[in-house]
């Protein structure tokens, strides 16, 4: 069986034909151009679907989309990345254009399904996934099933509080994990500390706005105190949050993905060590923390996994 996975972001999208082994047989990427309105985006996605289908037949389409998603109806209830898409029937609209059945899921949930189906989570029944990108997304698999909650929008792991009265998150609450462990948060820490740390290696040849997460990890490894303090904030927050998730969900595996996870062992090692201070003694040794290996194709594979999950239920 072959399906289409669509990784739909506010800036870019990617469409791929995926088989049951997780092999991407054809792929196309493009600009979402969300400012042109939902109908224009649907037509752009339809054209990309046609392009990748030139040599393949597929069963259905899965779409991973950020925001609050009604997965049963395939409706985007609200997404900050898609202004004007309030209660937008994405599955229905795309199905009318393509002639194929369409399933829609929150992108972080799709990522969790992708890890469970094709990634380092394959073979595990209890998984917590975190995506550390522009924001922080999360997904939970328990007994091999995606945990969605009563209204389908549960597992917003990026918005667990790790520091009461901490920095204000984009959601409006204070001290969320996302306010510490996202690329947006790291950039904010750099900007806020610039005046006090102008001699930092981070600013050798770069303006504060040009400093990337990769720069922060690199300079921290070189001993830069300001960079090290930022990484400490990041890893402390992750350890607190992961400790809570372990205590609540009792997973076998915690998976870290997204752009920040590209730091590899420089991220994984301190987080794994600090987590020990935040889990119950009885939980120690019951779980692992691993980095995602799906890479840039995680979105497509996650979206494809939506279809495999739904069709296996029918």
Short mmCIF file of C-alpha atoms in Angstrom, two decimals:
data_model
loop_
_atom_site.label_atom_id
_atom_site.label_comp_id
_atom_site.label_asym_id
_atom_site.label_seq_id
_atom_site.Cartn_x
_atom_site.Cartn_y
_atom_site.Cartn_z
CA UNK A 1 0.00 0.00 0.00
CA UNK A 2 1.18 3.50 -0.86
CA UNK A 3 -0.09 6.77 0.57
CA UNK A 4 0.66 10.47 0.35
CA UNK A 5 2.04 12.40 3.30
CA UNK A 6 1.78 16.20 3.36
CA UNK A 7 3.84 18.20 5.84
CA UNK A 8 1.96 21.51 5.84
CA UNK A 9 3.74 24.42 7.50
CA UNK A 10 3.00 28.11 7.62
CA UNK A 11 6.00 28.87 5.37
CA UNK A 12 6.72 25.68 3.42
CA UNK A 13 5.05 22.41 2.55
CA UNK A 14 6.35 19.02 1.45
CA UNK A 15 4.43 16.25 -0.30
CA UNK A 16 5.65 12.67 -0.64
CA UNK A 17 4.53 9.24 -1.80
CA UNK A 18 5.34 6.77 0.98
CA UNK A 19 5.17 2.97 1.10
CA UNK A 20 4.52 0.79 4.14
CA UNK A 21 8.25 0.46 4.84
CA UNK A 22 8.61 4.23 5.14
CA UNK A 23 10.40 4.69 1.84
CA UNK A 24 9.68 8.00 0.14
CA UNK A 25 9.21 7.18 -3.55
CA UNK A 26 8.57 10.70 -4.83
CA UNK A 27 8.70 14.12 -3.21
CA UNK A 28 7.89 17.74 -3.98
CA UNK A 29 8.31 20.87 -1.87
CA UNK A 30 7.01 24.39 -2.19
CA UNK A 31 6.05 27.64 -0.50
CA UNK A 32 2.73 27.60 1.32
CA UNK A 33 2.04 31.31 0.67
CA UNK A 34 -0.64 31.28 3.33
CA UNK A 35 -1.28 34.99 2.78
CA UNK A 36 -3.01 34.12 -0.51
CA UNK A 37 -5.81 32.39 1.39
CA UNK A 38 -6.87 28.80 2.03
CA UNK A 39 -8.32 28.08 -1.41
CA UNK A 40 -5.06 29.07 -3.11
CA UNK A 41 -3.12 26.83 -0.71
CA UNK A 42 -5.44 23.90 -1.47
CA UNK A 43 -4.90 24.33 -5.21
CA UNK A 44 -1.13 24.50 -4.68
CA UNK A 45 -1.21 21.29 -2.65
CA UNK A 46 -3.38 19.62 -5.28
CA UNK A 47 -0.87 20.44 -8.01
CA UNK A 48 1.96 19.01 -5.91
CA UNK A 49 -0.09 15.85 -5.31
CA UNK A 50 -0.66 15.49 -9.06
CA UNK A 51 3.06 15.90 -9.70
CA UNK A 52 4.14 13.15 -7.30
CA UNK A 53 1.36 10.81 -8.47
CA UNK A 54 2.55 10.71 -12.08
CA UNK A 55 3.96 7.18 -11.57
CA UNK A 56 2.05 5.90 -8.54
CA UNK A 57 -1.40 5.01 -7.26
CA UNK A 58 -2.17 5.72 -3.61
CA UNK A 59 -4.89 4.87 -1.12
CA UNK A 60 -5.30 8.19 0.66
CA UNK A 61 -3.64 11.40 1.86
CA UNK A 62 -2.47 12.28 5.36
CA UNK A 63 -1.82 15.91 6.34
CA UNK A 64 0.15 17.07 9.36
CA UNK A 65 -0.86 20.65 10.19
CA UNK A 66 0.07 22.87 13.16
CA UNK A 67 -2.66 24.07 15.47
CA UNK A 68 -5.84 22.74 17.04
CA UNK A 69 -7.15 20.06 14.69
CA UNK A 70 -10.44 18.16 14.80
CA UNK A 71 -8.94 14.89 13.57
CA UNK A 72 -12.31 13.17 13.22
CA UNK A 73 -13.66 15.78 10.80
CA UNK A 74 -10.35 16.94 9.35
CA UNK A 75 -11.07 20.53 10.34
CA UNK A 76 -8.48 23.14 11.34
CA UNK A 77 -10.16 24.73 14.36
CA UNK A 78 -7.39 27.26 14.94
CA UNK A 79 -3.78 27.65 13.88
CA UNK A 80 -1.64 30.73 14.57
CA UNK A 81 0.39 29.87 11.47
CA UNK A 82 -2.71 30.00 9.27
CA UNK A 83 -4.64 33.23 9.87
CA UNK A 84 -8.15 33.04 8.45
CA UNK A 85 -8.31 29.23 8.70
CA UNK A 86 -10.66 29.23 11.71
CA UNK A 87 -12.88 26.11 11.44
CA UNK A 88 -11.50 25.46 7.95
CA UNK A 89 -12.57 22.04 6.50
CA UNK A 90 -9.12 21.09 5.21
CA UNK A 91 -9.85 17.39 4.63
CA UNK A 92 -13.07 18.08 2.73
CA UNK A 93 -11.56 20.81 0.54
CA UNK A 94 -8.44 18.83 -0.35
CA UNK A 95 -10.47 15.68 -0.98
CA UNK A 96 -12.70 17.53 -3.45
CA UNK A 97 -9.62 18.73 -5.34
CA UNK A 98 -7.69 15.45 -5.38
CA UNK A 99 -10.47 12.88 -5.44
CA UNK A 100 -8.76 11.03 -2.58
CA UNK A 101 -9.71 10.40 1.03
CA UNK A 102 -7.89 12.88 3.27
CA UNK A 103 -7.01 12.57 6.96
CA UNK A 104 -5.72 15.54 8.99
CA UNK A 105 -3.84 15.51 12.28
CA UNK A 106 -1.92 17.96 14.43
CA UNK A 107 1.67 17.99 13.16
CA UNK A 108 3.22 17.02 16.50
CA UNK A 109 0.83 14.08 16.82
CA UNK A 110 1.74 13.11 13.27
CA UNK A 111 5.42 13.27 14.22
CA UNK A 112 4.78 10.90 17.14
CA UNK A 113 2.99 8.48 14.83
CA UNK A 114 5.88 8.69 12.37
CA UNK A 115 8.43 7.88 15.05
CA UNK A 116 6.30 4.97 16.25
CA UNK A 117 5.79 3.61 12.74
CA UNK A 118 9.13 4.28 11.04
CA UNK A 119 11.57 5.88 13.50
CA UNK A 120 13.44 5.08 16.69
CA UNK A 121 10.10 4.43 18.38
CA UNK A 122 9.34 1.41 16.21
CA UNK A 123 8.74 -1.59 18.45
CA UNK A 124 7.87 0.51 21.53
CA UNK A 125 4.31 0.79 22.85
CA UNK A 126 4.80 3.72 25.25
CA UNK A 127 6.50 6.81 23.83
CA UNK A 128 6.72 10.54 24.54
CA UNK A 129 7.88 12.67 21.59
CA UNK A 130 9.02 16.28 21.70
CA UNK A 131 9.70 18.45 18.66
CA UNK A 132 12.05 21.32 19.47
CA UNK A 133 11.70 23.78 16.62
CA UNK A 134 10.26 27.28 16.25
CA UNK A 135 7.92 26.15 19.03
CA UNK A 136 7.75 22.97 21.08
CA UNK A 137 5.28 20.29 20.03
CA UNK A 138 4.56 16.96 21.61
CA UNK A 139 2.87 13.64 21.10
CA UNK A 140 2.22 10.66 23.35
CA UNK A 141 1.80 7.03 22.34
CA UNK A 142 0.41 4.74 25.03
CA UNK A 143 -0.33 1.03 24.50
CA UNK A 144 0.59 1.68 20.87
CA UNK A 145 -2.20 4.24 20.45
CA UNK A 146 -1.91 8.01 19.99
CA UNK A 147 -3.20 9.85 23.05
CA UNK A 148 -5.50 12.65 21.85
CA UNK A 149 -7.59 13.51 24.91
CA UNK A 150 -11.34 14.05 25.22
CA UNK A 151 -11.56 16.77 22.57
CA UNK A 152 -8.73 15.55 20.35
CA UNK A 153 -6.27 18.33 21.15
CA UNK A 154 -4.45 16.86 24.15
CA UNK A 155 -0.72 16.32 24.68
CA UNK A 156 0.25 19.98 24.22
CA UNK A 157 3.52 19.11 25.93
CA UNK A 158 5.22 22.37 24.97
CA UNK A 159 2.87 24.22 27.29
CA UNK A 160 3.57 22.40 30.52
CA UNK A 161 4.84 24.89 33.11
CA UNK A 162 8.51 24.44 33.99
CA UNK A 163 8.96 27.74 35.85
CA UNK A 164 6.02 29.54 37.49
CA UNK A 165 6.19 33.27 36.69
CA UNK A 166 8.84 32.55 34.06
CA UNK A 167 9.03 34.19 30.62
CA UNK A 168 5.74 34.74 28.82
CA UNK A 169 5.10 32.10 26.17
CA UNK A 170 3.51 32.78 22.79
CA UNK A 171 0.34 31.16 24.15
CA UNK A 172 0.07 33.88 26.81
CA UNK A 173 0.93 31.72 29.82
CA UNK A 174 4.12 32.14 31.84
CA UNK A 175 6.97 29.67 32.18
CA UNK A 176 5.95 27.14 29.52
CA UNK A 177 8.53 24.67 28.22
CA UNK A 178 8.23 26.39 24.84
CA UNK A 179 9.43 29.64 26.45
CA UNK A 180 12.75 27.91 27.21
CA UNK A 181 13.30 25.06 24.75
CA UNK A 182 12.31 26.46 21.35
CA UNK A 183 14.41 28.23 18.74
CA UNK A 184 12.26 31.29 19.41
CA UNK A 185 13.18 31.17 23.10
CA UNK A 186 16.90 30.79 22.39
CA UNK A 187 16.81 33.81 20.09
CA UNK A 188 15.03 35.78 22.81
CA UNK A 189 17.68 34.83 25.39
CA UNK A 190 20.39 36.02 22.98
CA UNK A 191 18.65 39.33 22.33
CA UNK A 192 17.96 39.98 26.02
CA UNK A 193 21.55 39.26 27.04
CA UNK A 194 23.32 41.17 24.29
CA UNK A 195 23.94 44.40 26.22
CA UNK A 196 25.48 42.53 29.16
CA UNK A 197 27.51 40.08 27.08
CA UNK A 198 28.76 41.99 24.04
CA UNK A 199 32.15 40.30 24.38
CA UNK A 200 30.59 36.84 23.97
CA UNK A 201 31.84 34.63 21.12
CA UNK A 202 28.25 34.62 19.90
CA UNK A 203 28.66 38.19 18.67
CA UNK A 204 32.02 37.84 16.94
CA UNK A 205 31.03 38.88 13.44
CA UNK A 206 27.32 38.45 14.06
CA UNK A 207 24.43 40.61 15.15
CA UNK A 208 22.16 39.18 17.87
CA UNK A 209 19.45 38.53 15.28
CA UNK A 210 21.88 36.42 13.24
CA UNK A 211 22.83 34.02 16.04
CA UNK A 212 21.45 30.51 15.48
CA UNK A 213 20.87 27.62 17.91
CA UNK A 214 23.86 25.91 16.26
CA UNK A 215 26.01 28.95 17.11
CA UNK A 216 24.93 28.77 20.75
CA UNK A 217 25.86 25.09 21.11
CA UNK A 218 29.18 25.65 19.30
CA UNK A 219 30.20 28.61 21.46
CA UNK A 220 29.12 26.82 24.64
CA UNK A 221 31.38 23.92 23.67
CA UNK A 222 34.22 26.44 23.26
CA UNK A 223 33.67 27.61 26.84
CA UNK A 224 31.73 30.83 26.25
CA UNK A 225 29.98 31.57 29.55
CA UNK A 226 26.96 33.37 28.06
CA UNK A 227 26.32 30.57 25.57
CA UNK A 228 26.72 28.00 28.35
CA UNK A 229 24.15 29.84 30.47
CA UNK A 230 21.61 29.70 27.62
CA UNK A 231 22.18 25.97 27.09
CA UNK A 232 21.77 25.49 30.83
CA UNK A 233 18.36 27.20 30.74
CA UNK A 234 17.35 24.99 27.83
CA UNK A 235 18.50 21.70 29.32
CA UNK A 236 17.19 22.52 32.81
CA UNK A 237 13.72 23.20 31.38
CA UNK A 238 13.76 20.06 29.26
CA UNK A 239 14.84 17.95 32.23
CA UNK A 240 12.03 19.30 34.42
CA UNK A 241 9.43 18.71 31.70
CA UNK A 242 10.68 15.26 30.70
CA UNK A 243 10.82 14.26 34.36
CA UNK A 244 7.14 15.19 34.68
CA UNK A 245 6.23 13.31 31.50
CA UNK A 246 8.05 10.22 32.73
CA UNK A 247 6.28 10.37 36.09
CA UNK A 248 2.88 10.82 34.42
CA UNK A 249 3.04 8.58 31.35
CA UNK A 250 5.68 6.00 32.37
CA UNK A 251 7.07 5.75 28.82
CA UNK A 252 9.67 3.29 27.61
CA UNK A 253 11.14 5.95 25.37
CA UNK A 254 11.36 9.75 25.12
CA UNK A 255 12.27 11.02 21.65
CA UNK A 256 13.71 14.47 20.93
CA UNK A 257 13.29 15.82 17.41
CA UNK A 258 13.11 19.15 15.60
CA UNK A 259 15.90 21.51 14.62
CA UNK A 260 17.36 21.96 18.10
CA UNK A 261 17.85 18.19 18.42
CA UNK A 262 20.44 18.45 15.63
CA UNK A 263 22.85 19.40 18.44
CA UNK A 264 22.98 15.66 19.13
CA UNK A 265 24.91 14.53 22.19
CA UNK A 266 25.56 18.14 23.21
CA UNK A 267 21.84 18.30 23.97
CA UNK A 268 21.11 14.70 24.87
CA UNK A 269 23.88 14.11 27.41
CA UNK A 270 23.11 16.99 29.83
CA UNK A 271 19.35 16.45 29.56
CA UNK A 272 19.66 12.73 30.31
CA UNK A 273 21.82 13.48 33.35
CA UNK A 274 19.58 16.26 34.72
CA UNK A 275 16.36 14.27 34.24
CA UNK A 276 17.50 11.91 37.00
CA UNK A 277 16.81 14.67 39.54
CA UNK A 278 13.17 14.98 38.43
CA UNK A 279 11.85 11.42 38.19
CA UNK A 280 10.64 9.13 40.93
CA UNK A 281 13.32 6.70 42.12
CA UNK A 282 11.11 3.83 40.95
CA UNK A 283 11.17 5.29 37.41
CA UNK A 284 14.95 5.38 37.08
CA UNK A 285 16.13 2.81 34.58
CA UNK A 286 12.65 2.28 33.11
CA UNK A 287 13.04 4.64 30.14
CA UNK A 288 15.51 5.86 27.51
CA UNK A 289 15.94 9.24 25.85
CA UNK A 290 16.88 9.12 22.18
CA UNK A 291 17.24 11.53 19.27
CA UNK A 292 14.97 11.27 16.26
CA UNK A 293 16.57 9.82 13.13
CA UNK A 294 13.82 10.72 10.66
CA UNK A 295 15.54 14.01 9.83
CA UNK A 296 14.02 16.41 7.31
CA UNK A 297 11.53 13.79 6.13
CA UNK A 298 9.91 13.47 9.58
CA UNK A 299 6.94 15.61 8.54
CA UNK A 300 6.13 13.59 5.42
CA UNK A 301 6.59 10.25 7.18
CA UNK A 302 4.47 11.42 10.11
CA UNK A 303 1.69 12.55 7.79
CA UNK A 304 1.82 9.23 5.94
CA UNK A 305 1.58 7.44 9.28
CA UNK A 306 -1.77 9.16 9.89
CA UNK A 307 -3.19 7.21 6.95
CA UNK A 308 -1.67 3.91 8.00
CA UNK A 309 -3.03 4.39 11.53
CA UNK A 310 -6.56 5.22 10.37
CA UNK A 311 -6.74 2.48 7.74
CA UNK A 312 -5.50 -0.13 10.19
CA UNK A 313 -8.47 0.73 12.42
CA UNK A 314 -11.01 0.08 9.66
#
